[in-house]
Amino acid sequence: MVPCQRWKAESKRTSVVRLTLAPESVMPAQRLDGRTLAARLEGVLAEAIRHGLSVAGRPPGLAVLRVGDDPASGVYVANKEKACARVGLASHGAHLSGDTPQQELEAALRQLNDNAAVDGILVQLPVPDGIDDQALLQVLDPDKDADGLHPLNLGRLVRSEPGPRSCTPAGVMALLKEAQVPLSGARAVVIGRSTLVGQPMALMLQKADATVTVAHSRTRELAELTRQADVLVVAAGRPGLIGAEHVSPGAVVVDVGIHRKAEGGLCGDVRSAEVAEIAAALTPVPGGVGPMTVTMLLVNAVRAWTRRYGLPDPCPGL
Ligand code: NAP
């Protein structure tokens, strides 16, 4: 078997983790701190908006279409609105009842498409049973698709063309870049193959020249596979699925999963206490991928606004 590349954290500066080759290293994992990076990116976006206002004559706008009264969705939408307010985007929320017919929802989205003050639109998922979320996504103007989930934008990702990228995997890529994790030639394993996370994640890692394997619920001998990973991204939606037996010393582990624990608090798909003893770096839950997902939503909306007014890209390279 070809030996895996391994990295050792050599810097503990704030959110920056510099990783260098260190095959035998075993040490507690560095935190890949999504909150700190998200806050810094918010500052960059706020600055870009301040600079661009005189040209555009209006701030960028983000619209969230919420359907029904799922309490978790309510919290997520409120968080997005707070993030917009911090950065200087205008929020254009639309909250429709769970029994709104599909056609009316599609009409509401078309109105947002036509609203000149709106640069980014997202449909808060999940939508109630009986509503076709894929049909809703197809109604979105692809250039206003703040979540990067429109089929055209997934196609643009496949073809390496510019366009809004799926927020969660784009947030993971930003965290890996910030930590200077070397991806070229690295072995990456992505657990999960959803359109929302796993598939775009695998594509993004592949385009960064990693050699990518995608695991899913039918994968045999998962631990044997994941132990080969230099970079392991876990997006299975199974609390505590990944433990010490799945990770080799020095791997970089990204935990996308997020679950509410019965006793209160949040946890991920990774048993963080045991994996932190083995991995070189690990994202915490909460405070890892979650804040980056929200920030990448803002990046997509602000980028649509800067493009529209011929302003510079606020976050080149992201
Ligand atoms: P999903 O649509 O349910 O997909 C889960 C994927 O994991 C599927 O491909 C499934 O395989 C695979 N899987 C399930 N059990 C497995 C197992 N035991 N071994 C290997 N693979 C397994 O979920 P998702 O939307 O991708 O989200 C995944 C997780 O990320 C959830 O916890 C979600 O809440 C979280 N999430 C977090 C953020 C954030 O911002 N932090 C954003 C989005 C999602 P099959 O295809 O074979 O069924």
mmCIF file of C-alpha atoms and ligand atoms in Angstrom:
data_model
loop_
_atom_site.group_PDB
_atom_site.id
_atom_site.type_symbol
_atom_site.label_atom_id
_atom_site.label_comp_id
_atom_site.label_asym_id
_atom_site.label_seq_id
_atom_site.Cartn_x
_atom_site.Cartn_y
_atom_site.Cartn_z
ATOM 1 C CA MET A 1 0.000 0.000 0.000
ATOM 2 C CA VAL A 2 1.292 3.457 -0.848
ATOM 3 C CA PRO A 3 1.891 5.347 2.405
ATOM 4 C CA CYS A 4 -0.411 8.295 3.035
ATOM 5 C CA GLN A 5 0.879 11.824 3.355
ATOM 6 C CA ARG A 6 0.565 13.026 6.919
ATOM 7 C CA TRP A 7 0.763 16.470 8.338
ATOM 8 C CA LYS A 8 1.670 17.919 11.656
ATOM 9 C CA ALA A 9 0.406 21.262 12.848
ATOM 10 C CA GLU A 10 3.372 23.541 13.355
ATOM 11 C CA SER A 11 1.615 26.817 14.128
ATOM 12 C CA LYS A 12 -0.998 27.639 16.733
ATOM 13 C CA ARG A 13 -1.558 31.233 15.526
ATOM 14 C CA THR A 14 -5.261 32.178 15.996
ATOM 15 C CA SER A 15 -7.228 30.377 13.293
ATOM 16 C CA VAL A 16 -4.249 29.626 11.068
ATOM 17 C CA VAL A 17 -2.913 26.097 11.182
ATOM 18 C CA ARG A 18 0.135 25.483 9.052
ATOM 19 C CA LEU A 19 0.597 21.831 8.248
ATOM 20 C CA THR A 20 3.824 20.245 7.083
ATOM 21 C CA LEU A 21 4.773 16.684 6.269
ATOM 22 C CA ALA A 22 5.466 14.757 9.484
ATOM 23 C CA PRO A 23 4.789 11.056 8.988
ATOM 24 C CA GLU A 24 5.107 9.881 12.573
ATOM 25 C CA SER A 25 3.329 12.713 14.352
ATOM 26 C CA VAL A 26 0.668 11.950 16.916
ATOM 27 C CA MET A 27 -0.681 14.948 18.782
ATOM 28 C CA PRO A 28 -3.990 16.541 19.698
ATOM 29 C CA ALA A 29 -5.690 17.976 16.641
ATOM 30 C CA GLN A 30 -5.630 21.641 15.825
ATOM 31 C CA ARG A 31 -9.067 23.274 15.673
ATOM 32 C CA LEU A 32 -10.065 24.387 12.206
ATOM 33 C CA ASP A 33 -11.928 27.372 13.550
ATOM 34 C CA GLY A 34 -14.816 28.312 11.278
ATOM 35 C CA ARG A 35 -16.048 31.116 13.528
ATOM 36 C CA THR A 36 -12.822 33.064 13.339
ATOM 37 C CA LEU A 37 -12.460 32.667 9.584
ATOM 38 C CA ALA A 38 -16.142 33.505 9.025
ATOM 39 C CA ALA A 39 -15.784 36.681 11.098
ATOM 40 C CA ARG A 40 -12.751 37.728 9.087
ATOM 41 C CA LEU A 41 -14.520 37.097 5.781
ATOM 42 C CA GLU A 42 -17.524 39.058 7.019
ATOM 43 C CA GLY A 43 -15.146 41.996 7.564
ATOM 44 C CA VAL A 44 -13.859 41.650 3.985
ATOM 45 C CA LEU A 45 -17.421 41.579 2.630
ATOM 46 C CA ALA A 46 -18.477 44.584 4.745
ATOM 47 C CA GLU A 47 -15.524 46.542 3.379
ATOM 48 C CA ALA A 48 -16.371 45.565 -0.217
ATOM 49 C CA ILE A 49 -19.960 46.730 0.312
ATOM 50 C CA ARG A 50 -18.846 50.077 1.799
ATOM 51 C CA HIS A 51 -16.568 50.639 -1.201
ATOM 52 C CA GLY A 52 -19.121 49.559 -3.791
ATOM 53 C CA LEU A 53 -22.123 51.494 -2.446
ATOM 54 C CA SER A 54 -21.299 54.714 -4.286
ATOM 55 C CA VAL A 55 -21.148 52.834 -7.604
ATOM 56 C CA ALA A 56 -24.146 50.546 -7.053
ATOM 57 C CA GLY A 57 -26.303 53.077 -5.231
ATOM 58 C CA ARG A 58 -27.779 50.314 -3.074
ATOM 59 C CA PRO A 59 -26.511 47.503 -0.859
ATOM 60 C CA PRO A 60 -26.583 43.883 -2.007
ATOM 61 C CA GLY A 61 -29.796 42.069 -1.134
ATOM 62 C CA LEU A 62 -30.356 38.495 0.014
ATOM 63 C CA ALA A 63 -33.824 36.945 -0.014
ATOM 64 C CA VAL A 64 -34.741 33.804 1.911
ATOM 65 C CA LEU A 65 -37.912 31.952 0.975
ATOM 66 C CA ARG A 66 -39.160 30.069 4.029
ATOM 67 C CA VAL A 67 -42.113 27.706 3.753
ATOM 68 C CA GLY A 68 -43.917 26.410 6.843
ATOM 69 C CA ASP A 69 -42.980 26.681 10.492
ATOM 70 C CA ASP A 70 -40.174 24.196 11.071
ATOM 71 C CA PRO A 71 -38.532 25.630 14.227
ATOM 72 C CA ALA A 72 -34.967 24.678 13.181
ATOM 73 C CA SER A 73 -35.488 26.489 9.863
ATOM 74 C CA GLY A 74 -36.687 29.527 11.815
ATOM 75 C CA VAL A 75 -33.398 29.589 13.753
ATOM 76 C CA TYR A 76 -31.328 29.185 10.564
ATOM 77 C CA VAL A 77 -33.212 31.975 8.775
ATOM 78 C CA ALA A 78 -32.821 34.288 11.782
ATOM 79 C CA ASN A 79 -29.057 33.557 11.827
ATOM 80 C CA LYS A 80 -28.793 34.398 8.140
ATOM 81 C CA GLU A 81 -30.679 37.669 8.642
ATOM 82 C CA LYS A 82 -28.371 38.594 11.537
ATOM 83 C CA ALA A 83 -25.321 37.838 9.368
ATOM 84 C CA CYS A 84 -26.755 40.051 6.591
ATOM 85 C CA ALA A 85 -27.252 42.887 9.081
ATOM 86 C CA ARG A 86 -23.677 42.571 10.413
ATOM 87 C CA VAL A 87 -22.181 42.726 6.928
ATOM 88 C CA GLY A 88 -24.496 45.328 5.379
ATOM 89 C CA LEU A 89 -26.712 43.274 3.081
ATOM 90 C CA ALA A 90 -30.418 44.038 2.894
ATOM 91 C CA SER A 91 -32.639 41.059 3.851
ATOM 92 C CA HIS A 92 -35.735 40.397 1.765
ATOM 93 C CA GLY A 93 -37.469 37.560 3.572
ATOM 94 C CA ALA A 94 -40.603 35.846 2.330
ATOM 95 C CA HIS A 95 -42.326 33.483 4.768
ATOM 96 C CA LEU A 96 -45.224 31.490 3.335
ATOM 97 C CA SER A 97 -47.399 28.954 5.106
ATOM 98 C CA GLY A 98 -46.708 25.242 4.747
ATOM 99 C CA ASP A 99 -49.911 24.649 2.738
ATOM 100 C CA THR A 100 -49.047 27.187 0.020
ATOM 101 C CA PRO A 101 -49.531 25.502 -3.368
ATOM 102 C CA GLN A 102 -46.397 24.794 -5.402
ATOM 103 C CA GLN A 103 -47.457 27.265 -8.103
ATOM 104 C CA GLU A 104 -47.704 30.119 -5.610
ATOM 105 C CA LEU A 105 -44.261 29.308 -4.228
ATOM 106 C CA GLU A 106 -42.837 29.312 -7.729
ATOM 107 C CA ALA A 107 -44.561 32.653 -8.407
ATOM 108 C CA ALA A 108 -43.012 34.096 -5.213
ATOM 109 C CA LEU A 109 -39.589 32.981 -6.415
ATOM 110 C CA ARG A 110 -40.160 34.543 -9.852
ATOM 111 C CA GLN A 111 -40.987 37.831 -8.136
ATOM 112 C CA LEU A 112 -37.698 37.657 -6.257
ATOM 113 C CA ASN A 113 -35.913 36.835 -9.542
ATOM 114 C CA ASP A 114 -37.390 40.039 -11.003
ATOM 115 C CA ASN A 115 -36.685 42.201 -7.946
ATOM 116 C CA ALA A 116 -33.752 44.456 -8.894
ATOM 117 C CA ALA A 117 -32.821 44.950 -5.229
ATOM 118 C CA VAL A 118 -32.253 41.196 -4.733
ATOM 119 C CA ASP A 119 -28.881 39.680 -5.720
ATOM 120 C CA GLY A 120 -29.098 36.340 -3.937
ATOM 121 C CA ILE A 121 -32.062 34.053 -3.268
ATOM 122 C CA LEU A 122 -32.255 30.870 -1.295
ATOM 123 C CA VAL A 123 -35.001 28.425 -0.531
ATOM 124 C CA GLN A 124 -34.683 27.372 3.111
ATOM 125 C CA LEU A 125 -34.577 23.562 3.104
ATOM 126 C CA PRO A 126 -36.205 21.296 4.045
ATOM 127 C CA VAL A 127 -39.583 22.386 2.708
ATOM 128 C CA PRO A 128 -42.750 20.649 4.020
ATOM 129 C CA ASP A 129 -43.821 17.301 2.546
ATOM 130 C CA GLY A 130 -45.754 17.645 -0.667
ATOM 131 C CA ILE A 131 -43.643 20.511 -1.976
ATOM 132 C CA ASP A 132 -41.182 19.694 -4.736
ATOM 133 C CA ASP A 133 -37.960 21.398 -3.643
ATOM 134 C CA GLN A 134 -36.096 20.437 -6.829
ATOM 135 C CA ALA A 135 -38.783 22.128 -8.949
ATOM 136 C CA LEU A 136 -38.463 25.250 -6.755
ATOM 137 C CA LEU A 137 -34.686 25.321 -7.222
ATOM 138 C CA GLN A 138 -35.140 25.165 -10.987
ATOM 139 C CA VAL A 139 -37.262 28.319 -10.935
ATOM 140 C CA LEU A 140 -34.422 30.331 -9.391
ATOM 141 C CA ASP A 141 -32.481 32.706 -11.612
ATOM 142 C CA PRO A 142 -29.153 30.763 -11.673
ATOM 143 C CA ASP A 143 -27.177 33.980 -11.229
ATOM 144 C CA LYS A 144 -29.118 34.787 -8.046
ATOM 145 C CA ASP A 145 -28.812 31.238 -6.672
ATOM 146 C CA ALA A 146 -27.138 32.062 -3.343
ATOM 147 C CA ASP A 147 -26.959 28.388 -2.295
ATOM 148 C CA GLY A 148 -25.336 27.258 -5.554
ATOM 149 C CA LEU A 149 -27.845 24.409 -5.906
ATOM 150 C CA HIS A 150 -29.473 25.242 -9.246
ATOM 151 C CA PRO A 151 -28.694 22.467 -11.777
ATOM 152 C CA LEU A 152 -26.922 24.994 -14.013
ATOM 153 C CA ASN A 153 -24.592 25.962 -11.160
ATOM 154 C CA LEU A 154 -23.838 22.335 -10.346
ATOM 155 C CA GLY A 155 -23.010 21.949 -14.062
ATOM 156 C CA ARG A 156 -20.816 25.043 -13.920
ATOM 157 C CA LEU A 157 -18.922 23.443 -11.022
ATOM 158 C CA VAL A 158 -18.422 20.248 -13.030
ATOM 159 C CA ARG A 159 -17.074 22.326 -15.936
ATOM 160 C CA SER A 160 -14.968 24.632 -13.693
ATOM 161 C CA GLU A 161 -16.913 27.644 -14.950
ATOM 162 C CA PRO A 162 -17.565 30.626 -12.677
ATOM 163 C CA GLY A 163 -20.871 30.709 -10.832
ATOM 164 C CA PRO A 164 -22.213 30.494 -7.287
ATOM 165 C CA ARG A 165 -20.856 27.413 -5.520
ATOM 166 C CA SER A 166 -22.671 25.211 -2.987
ATOM 167 C CA CYS A 167 -22.089 26.957 0.321
ATOM 168 C CA THR A 168 -21.171 24.094 2.642
ATOM 169 C CA PRO A 169 -18.489 22.485 0.462
ATOM 170 C CA ALA A 170 -17.209 25.925 -0.544
ATOM 171 C CA GLY A 171 -16.939 26.742 3.171
ATOM 172 C CA VAL A 172 -14.981 23.528 3.756
ATOM 173 C CA MET A 173 -12.595 24.437 0.920
ATOM 174 C CA ALA A 174 -12.084 27.880 2.463
ATOM 175 C CA LEU A 175 -11.244 26.302 5.832
ATOM 176 C CA LEU A 176 -8.756 23.892 4.231
ATOM 177 C CA LYS A 177 -7.175 26.756 2.302
ATOM 178 C CA GLU A 178 -6.899 28.901 5.418
ATOM 179 C CA ALA A 179 -5.159 26.038 7.212
ATOM 180 C CA GLN A 180 -2.873 25.587 4.191
ATOM 181 C CA VAL A 181 -3.724 21.913 3.955
ATOM 182 C CA PRO A 182 -1.891 20.624 0.886
ATOM 183 C CA LEU A 183 -4.534 19.076 -1.359
ATOM 184 C CA SER A 184 -2.609 18.413 -4.540
ATOM 185 C CA GLY A 185 -1.942 14.693 -4.627
ATOM 186 C CA ALA A 186 -3.598 14.155 -1.244
ATOM 187 C CA ARG A 187 -5.957 11.253 -0.711
ATOM 188 C CA ALA A 188 -9.370 12.604 0.197
ATOM 189 C CA VAL A 189 -12.337 10.561 1.326
ATOM 190 C CA VAL A 190 -15.783 12.167 1.379
ATOM 191 C CA ILE A 191 -18.472 10.315 3.323
ATOM 192 C CA GLY A 192 -21.842 11.182 1.780
ATOM 193 C CA ARG A 193 -22.989 11.662 -1.796
ATOM 194 C CA SER A 194 -25.835 14.162 -1.477
ATOM 195 C CA THR A 195 -26.326 16.899 -4.049
ATOM 196 C CA LEU A 196 -26.180 19.404 -1.192
ATOM 197 C CA VAL A 197 -22.834 18.397 0.293
ATOM 198 C CA GLY A 198 -21.092 15.153 -0.700
ATOM 199 C CA GLN A 199 -21.091 15.418 -4.485
ATOM 200 C CA PRO A 200 -20.043 19.076 -4.831
ATOM 201 C CA MET A 201 -17.492 18.492 -2.055
ATOM 202 C CA ALA A 202 -15.918 15.609 -3.965
ATOM 203 C CA LEU A 203 -15.794 17.709 -7.147
ATOM 204 C CA MET A 204 -14.172 20.659 -5.392
ATOM 205 C CA LEU A 205 -11.517 18.448 -3.809
ATOM 206 C CA GLN A 206 -10.880 16.753 -7.142
ATOM 207 C CA LYS A 207 -10.474 20.138 -8.832
ATOM 208 C CA ALA A 208 -7.901 20.998 -6.153
ATOM 209 C CA ASP A 209 -5.984 17.930 -7.431
ATOM 210 C CA ALA A 210 -6.812 15.600 -4.553
ATOM 211 C CA THR A 211 -7.501 11.950 -5.361
ATOM 212 C CA VAL A 212 -11.048 11.546 -4.120
ATOM 213 C CA THR A 213 -13.075 8.546 -3.008
ATOM 214 C CA VAL A 214 -16.747 8.960 -2.137
ATOM 215 C CA ALA A 215 -18.241 6.649 0.485
ATOM 216 C CA HIS A 216 -21.948 6.134 1.159
ATOM 217 C CA SER A 217 -24.317 3.891 3.059
ATOM 218 C CA ARG A 218 -23.484 0.863 0.887
ATOM 219 C CA THR A 219 -19.720 1.248 1.211
ATOM 220 C CA ARG A 220 -18.079 -1.875 2.624
ATOM 221 C CA GLU A 221 -15.261 -1.716 5.198
ATOM 222 C CA LEU A 222 -15.640 2.003 5.736
ATOM 223 C CA ALA A 223 -12.923 2.200 8.380
ATOM 224 C CA GLU A 224 -10.376 0.537 6.119
ATOM 225 C CA LEU A 225 -11.147 3.109 3.435
ATOM 226 C CA THR A 226 -11.193 6.175 5.669
ATOM 227 C CA ARG A 227 -7.907 5.198 7.336
ATOM 228 C CA GLN A 228 -6.267 5.832 3.951
ATOM 229 C CA ALA A 229 -7.440 9.437 3.916
ATOM 230 C CA ASP A 230 -5.120 12.401 4.321
ATOM 231 C CA VAL A 231 -8.271 14.535 4.283
ATOM 232 C CA LEU A 232 -11.537 13.053 5.530
ATOM 233 C CA VAL A 233 -14.781 14.995 5.052
ATOM 234 C CA VAL A 234 -17.708 13.468 6.905
ATOM 235 C CA ALA A 235 -21.207 14.403 5.714
ATOM 236 C CA ALA A 236 -23.273 11.319 6.528
ATOM 237 C CA GLY A 237 -25.819 12.851 8.903
ATOM 238 C CA ARG A 238 -25.131 10.068 11.446
ATOM 239 C CA PRO A 239 -24.173 11.297 14.916
ATOM 240 C CA GLY A 240 -20.850 9.869 16.087
ATOM 241 C CA LEU A 241 -20.373 7.646 13.008
ATOM 242 C CA ILE A 242 -16.639 8.303 12.798
ATOM 243 C CA GLY A 243 -14.294 7.423 15.639
ATOM 244 C CA ALA A 244 -10.672 6.661 16.328
ATOM 245 C CA GLU A 245 -10.808 3.439 14.329
ATOM 246 C CA HIS A 246 -11.617 5.399 11.142
ATOM 247 C CA VAL A 247 -8.750 7.890 11.225
ATOM 248 C CA SER A 248 -5.013 7.546 10.709
ATOM 249 C CA PRO A 249 -2.533 9.655 12.656
ATOM 250 C CA GLY A 250 -2.029 13.072 11.094
ATOM 251 C CA ALA A 251 -5.166 13.154 8.952
ATOM 252 C CA VAL A 252 -7.225 16.331 8.557
ATOM 253 C CA VAL A 253 -10.848 15.667 9.499
ATOM 254 C CA VAL A 254 -13.775 17.906 8.566
ATOM 255 C CA ASP A 255 -17.056 17.220 10.344
ATOM 256 C CA VAL A 256 -20.001 18.535 8.337
ATOM 257 C CA GLY A 257 -22.668 16.745 10.370
ATOM 258 C CA ILE A 258 -24.718 18.682 12.863
ATOM 259 C CA HIS A 259 -27.186 17.166 15.315
ATOM 260 C CA ARG A 260 -29.082 18.296 18.363
ATOM 261 C CA LYS A 261 -28.282 16.044 21.343
ATOM 262 C CA ALA A 262 -31.145 14.784 23.521
ATOM 263 C CA GLU A 263 -29.420 16.246 26.578
ATOM 264 C CA GLY A 264 -28.960 19.590 24.845
ATOM 265 C CA GLY A 265 -26.138 21.024 22.762
ATOM 266 C CA LEU A 266 -24.878 19.998 19.344
ATOM 267 C CA CYS A 267 -22.664 17.233 18.017
ATOM 268 C CA GLY A 268 -21.350 16.151 14.649
ATOM 269 C CA ASP A 269 -20.822 12.907 12.740
ATOM 270 C CA VAL A 270 -17.383 12.581 14.331
ATOM 271 C CA ARG A 271 -16.655 11.440 17.899
ATOM 272 C CA SER A 272 -14.512 14.486 18.375
ATOM 273 C CA ALA A 273 -12.816 13.658 21.695
ATOM 274 C CA GLU A 274 -11.261 10.448 20.397
ATOM 275 C CA VAL A 275 -10.508 11.678 16.865
ATOM 276 C CA ALA A 276 -8.817 14.815 18.256
ATOM 277 C CA GLU A 277 -6.196 12.532 19.822
ATOM 278 C CA ILE A 278 -5.231 11.183 16.407
ATOM 279 C CA ALA A 279 -5.945 13.762 13.705
ATOM 280 C CA ALA A 280 -3.651 16.685 12.849
ATOM 281 C CA ALA A 281 -6.622 18.995 12.505
ATOM 282 C CA LEU A 282 -10.363 18.769 13.132
ATOM 283 C CA THR A 283 -13.335 21.091 12.702
ATOM 284 C CA PRO A 284 -15.350 21.580 15.906
ATOM 285 C CA VAL A 285 -19.141 21.224 16.044
ATOM 286 C CA PRO A 286 -20.435 23.827 16.580
ATOM 287 C CA GLY A 287 -18.056 26.490 15.289
ATOM 288 C CA GLY A 288 -16.500 24.701 12.317
ATOM 289 C CA VAL A 289 -18.326 24.196 9.031
ATOM 290 C CA GLY A 290 -21.641 25.770 10.151
ATOM 291 C CA PRO A 291 -20.475 29.412 10.342
ATOM 292 C CA MET A 292 -18.621 28.987 7.041
ATOM 293 C CA THR A 293 -21.806 27.811 5.311
ATOM 294 C CA VAL A 294 -23.571 31.050 6.259
ATOM 295 C CA THR A 295 -20.576 33.146 5.222
ATOM 296 C CA MET A 296 -20.340 31.496 1.806
ATOM 297 C CA LEU A 297 -23.996 32.341 1.283
ATOM 298 C CA LEU A 298 -23.115 35.989 1.833
ATOM 299 C CA VAL A 299 -20.074 35.631 -0.460
ATOM 300 C CA ASN A 300 -22.344 34.333 -3.247
ATOM 301 C CA ALA A 301 -24.814 37.214 -2.821
ATOM 302 C CA VAL A 302 -22.154 39.937 -2.576
ATOM 303 C CA ARG A 303 -20.312 38.465 -5.544
ATOM 304 C CA ALA A 304 -23.503 38.584 -7.655
ATOM 305 C CA TRP A 305 -23.833 42.266 -6.681
ATOM 306 C CA THR A 306 -20.189 43.159 -7.483
ATOM 307 C CA ARG A 307 -20.450 41.371 -10.842
ATOM 308 C CA ARG A 308 -23.596 43.271 -11.690
ATOM 309 C CA TYR A 309 -21.921 46.639 -11.082
ATOM 310 C CA GLY A 310 -18.469 45.804 -12.477
ATOM 311 C CA LEU A 311 -16.877 45.945 -9.007
ATOM 312 C CA PRO A 312 -13.880 43.800 -7.988
ATOM 313 C CA ASP A 313 -14.483 40.281 -6.649
ATOM 314 C CA PRO A 314 -14.573 40.643 -2.840
ATOM 315 C CA CYS A 315 -12.936 37.267 -2.196
ATOM 316 C CA PRO A 316 -10.766 36.249 -5.155
ATOM 317 C CA GLY A 317 -9.521 32.689 -4.842
ATOM 318 C CA LEU A 318 -12.409 31.526 -2.671
HETATM 319 P P1 NAP B 1 -28.143 13.406 3.301
HETATM 320 O O1 NAP B 1 -28.782 13.980 2.098
HETATM 321 O O2 NAP B 1 -28.971 12.614 4.250
HETATM 322 O O3 NAP B 1 -26.930 12.485 2.783
HETATM 323 C C1 NAP B 1 -26.222 11.673 3.674
HETATM 324 C C2 NAP B 1 -25.222 10.857 2.903
HETATM 325 O O4 NAP B 1 -24.488 10.066 3.836
HETATM 326 C C3 NAP B 1 -25.850 9.887 1.905
HETATM 327 O O5 NAP B 1 -25.125 9.883 0.707
HETATM 328 C C4 NAP B 1 -25.767 8.540 2.607
HETATM 329 O O6 NAP B 1 -25.564 7.438 1.732
HETATM 330 C C5 NAP B 1 -24.504 8.713 3.436
HETATM 331 N N1 NAP B 1 -24.535 7.861 4.625
HETATM 332 C C6 NAP B 1 -25.544 7.732 5.512
HETATM 333 N N2 NAP B 1 -25.215 6.832 6.457
HETATM 334 C C7 NAP B 1 -23.987 6.385 6.157
HETATM 335 C C8 NAP B 1 -23.110 5.434 6.751
HETATM 336 N N3 NAP B 1 -23.461 4.762 7.859
HETATM 337 N N4 NAP B 1 -21.912 5.220 6.167
HETATM 338 C C9 NAP B 1 -21.554 5.904 5.062
HETATM 339 N N5 NAP B 1 -22.351 6.810 4.442
HETATM 340 C C10 NAP B 1 -23.548 7.049 4.990
HETATM 341 O O7 NAP B 1 -27.426 14.533 4.188
HETATM 342 P P2 NAP B 1 -26.718 15.908 3.731
HETATM 343 O O8 NAP B 1 -27.732 16.910 3.390
HETATM 344 O O9 NAP B 1 -25.614 15.617 2.790
HETATM 345 O O10 NAP B 1 -26.113 16.359 5.145
HETATM 346 C C11 NAP B 1 -25.197 15.549 5.843
HETATM 347 C C12 NAP B 1 -25.000 16.097 7.236
HETATM 348 O O11 NAP B 1 -24.458 17.402 7.148
HETATM 349 C C13 NAP B 1 -26.286 16.266 8.067
HETATM 350 O O12 NAP B 1 -25.975 16.024 9.425
HETATM 351 C C14 NAP B 1 -26.645 17.716 7.879
HETATM 352 O O13 NAP B 1 -27.396 18.235 8.964
HETATM 353 C C15 NAP B 1 -25.270 18.315 7.849
HETATM 354 N N6 NAP B 1 -25.176 19.604 7.170
HETATM 355 C C16 NAP B 1 -24.490 20.576 7.827
HETATM 356 C C17 NAP B 1 -24.315 21.791 7.225
HETATM 357 C C18 NAP B 1 -23.540 22.831 7.949
HETATM 358 O O14 NAP B 1 -23.589 23.973 7.580
HETATM 359 N N7 NAP B 1 -22.781 22.452 8.978
HETATM 360 C C19 NAP B 1 -24.856 22.048 5.965
HETATM 361 C C20 NAP B 1 -25.516 21.017 5.291
HETATM 362 C C21 NAP B 1 -25.672 19.786 5.916
HETATM 363 P P3 NAP B 1 -26.686 6.991 0.640
HETATM 364 O O15 NAP B 1 -26.542 7.962 -0.497
HETATM 365 O O16 NAP B 1 -26.276 5.615 0.262
HETATM 366 O O17 NAP B 1 -28.007 7.066 1.321
#
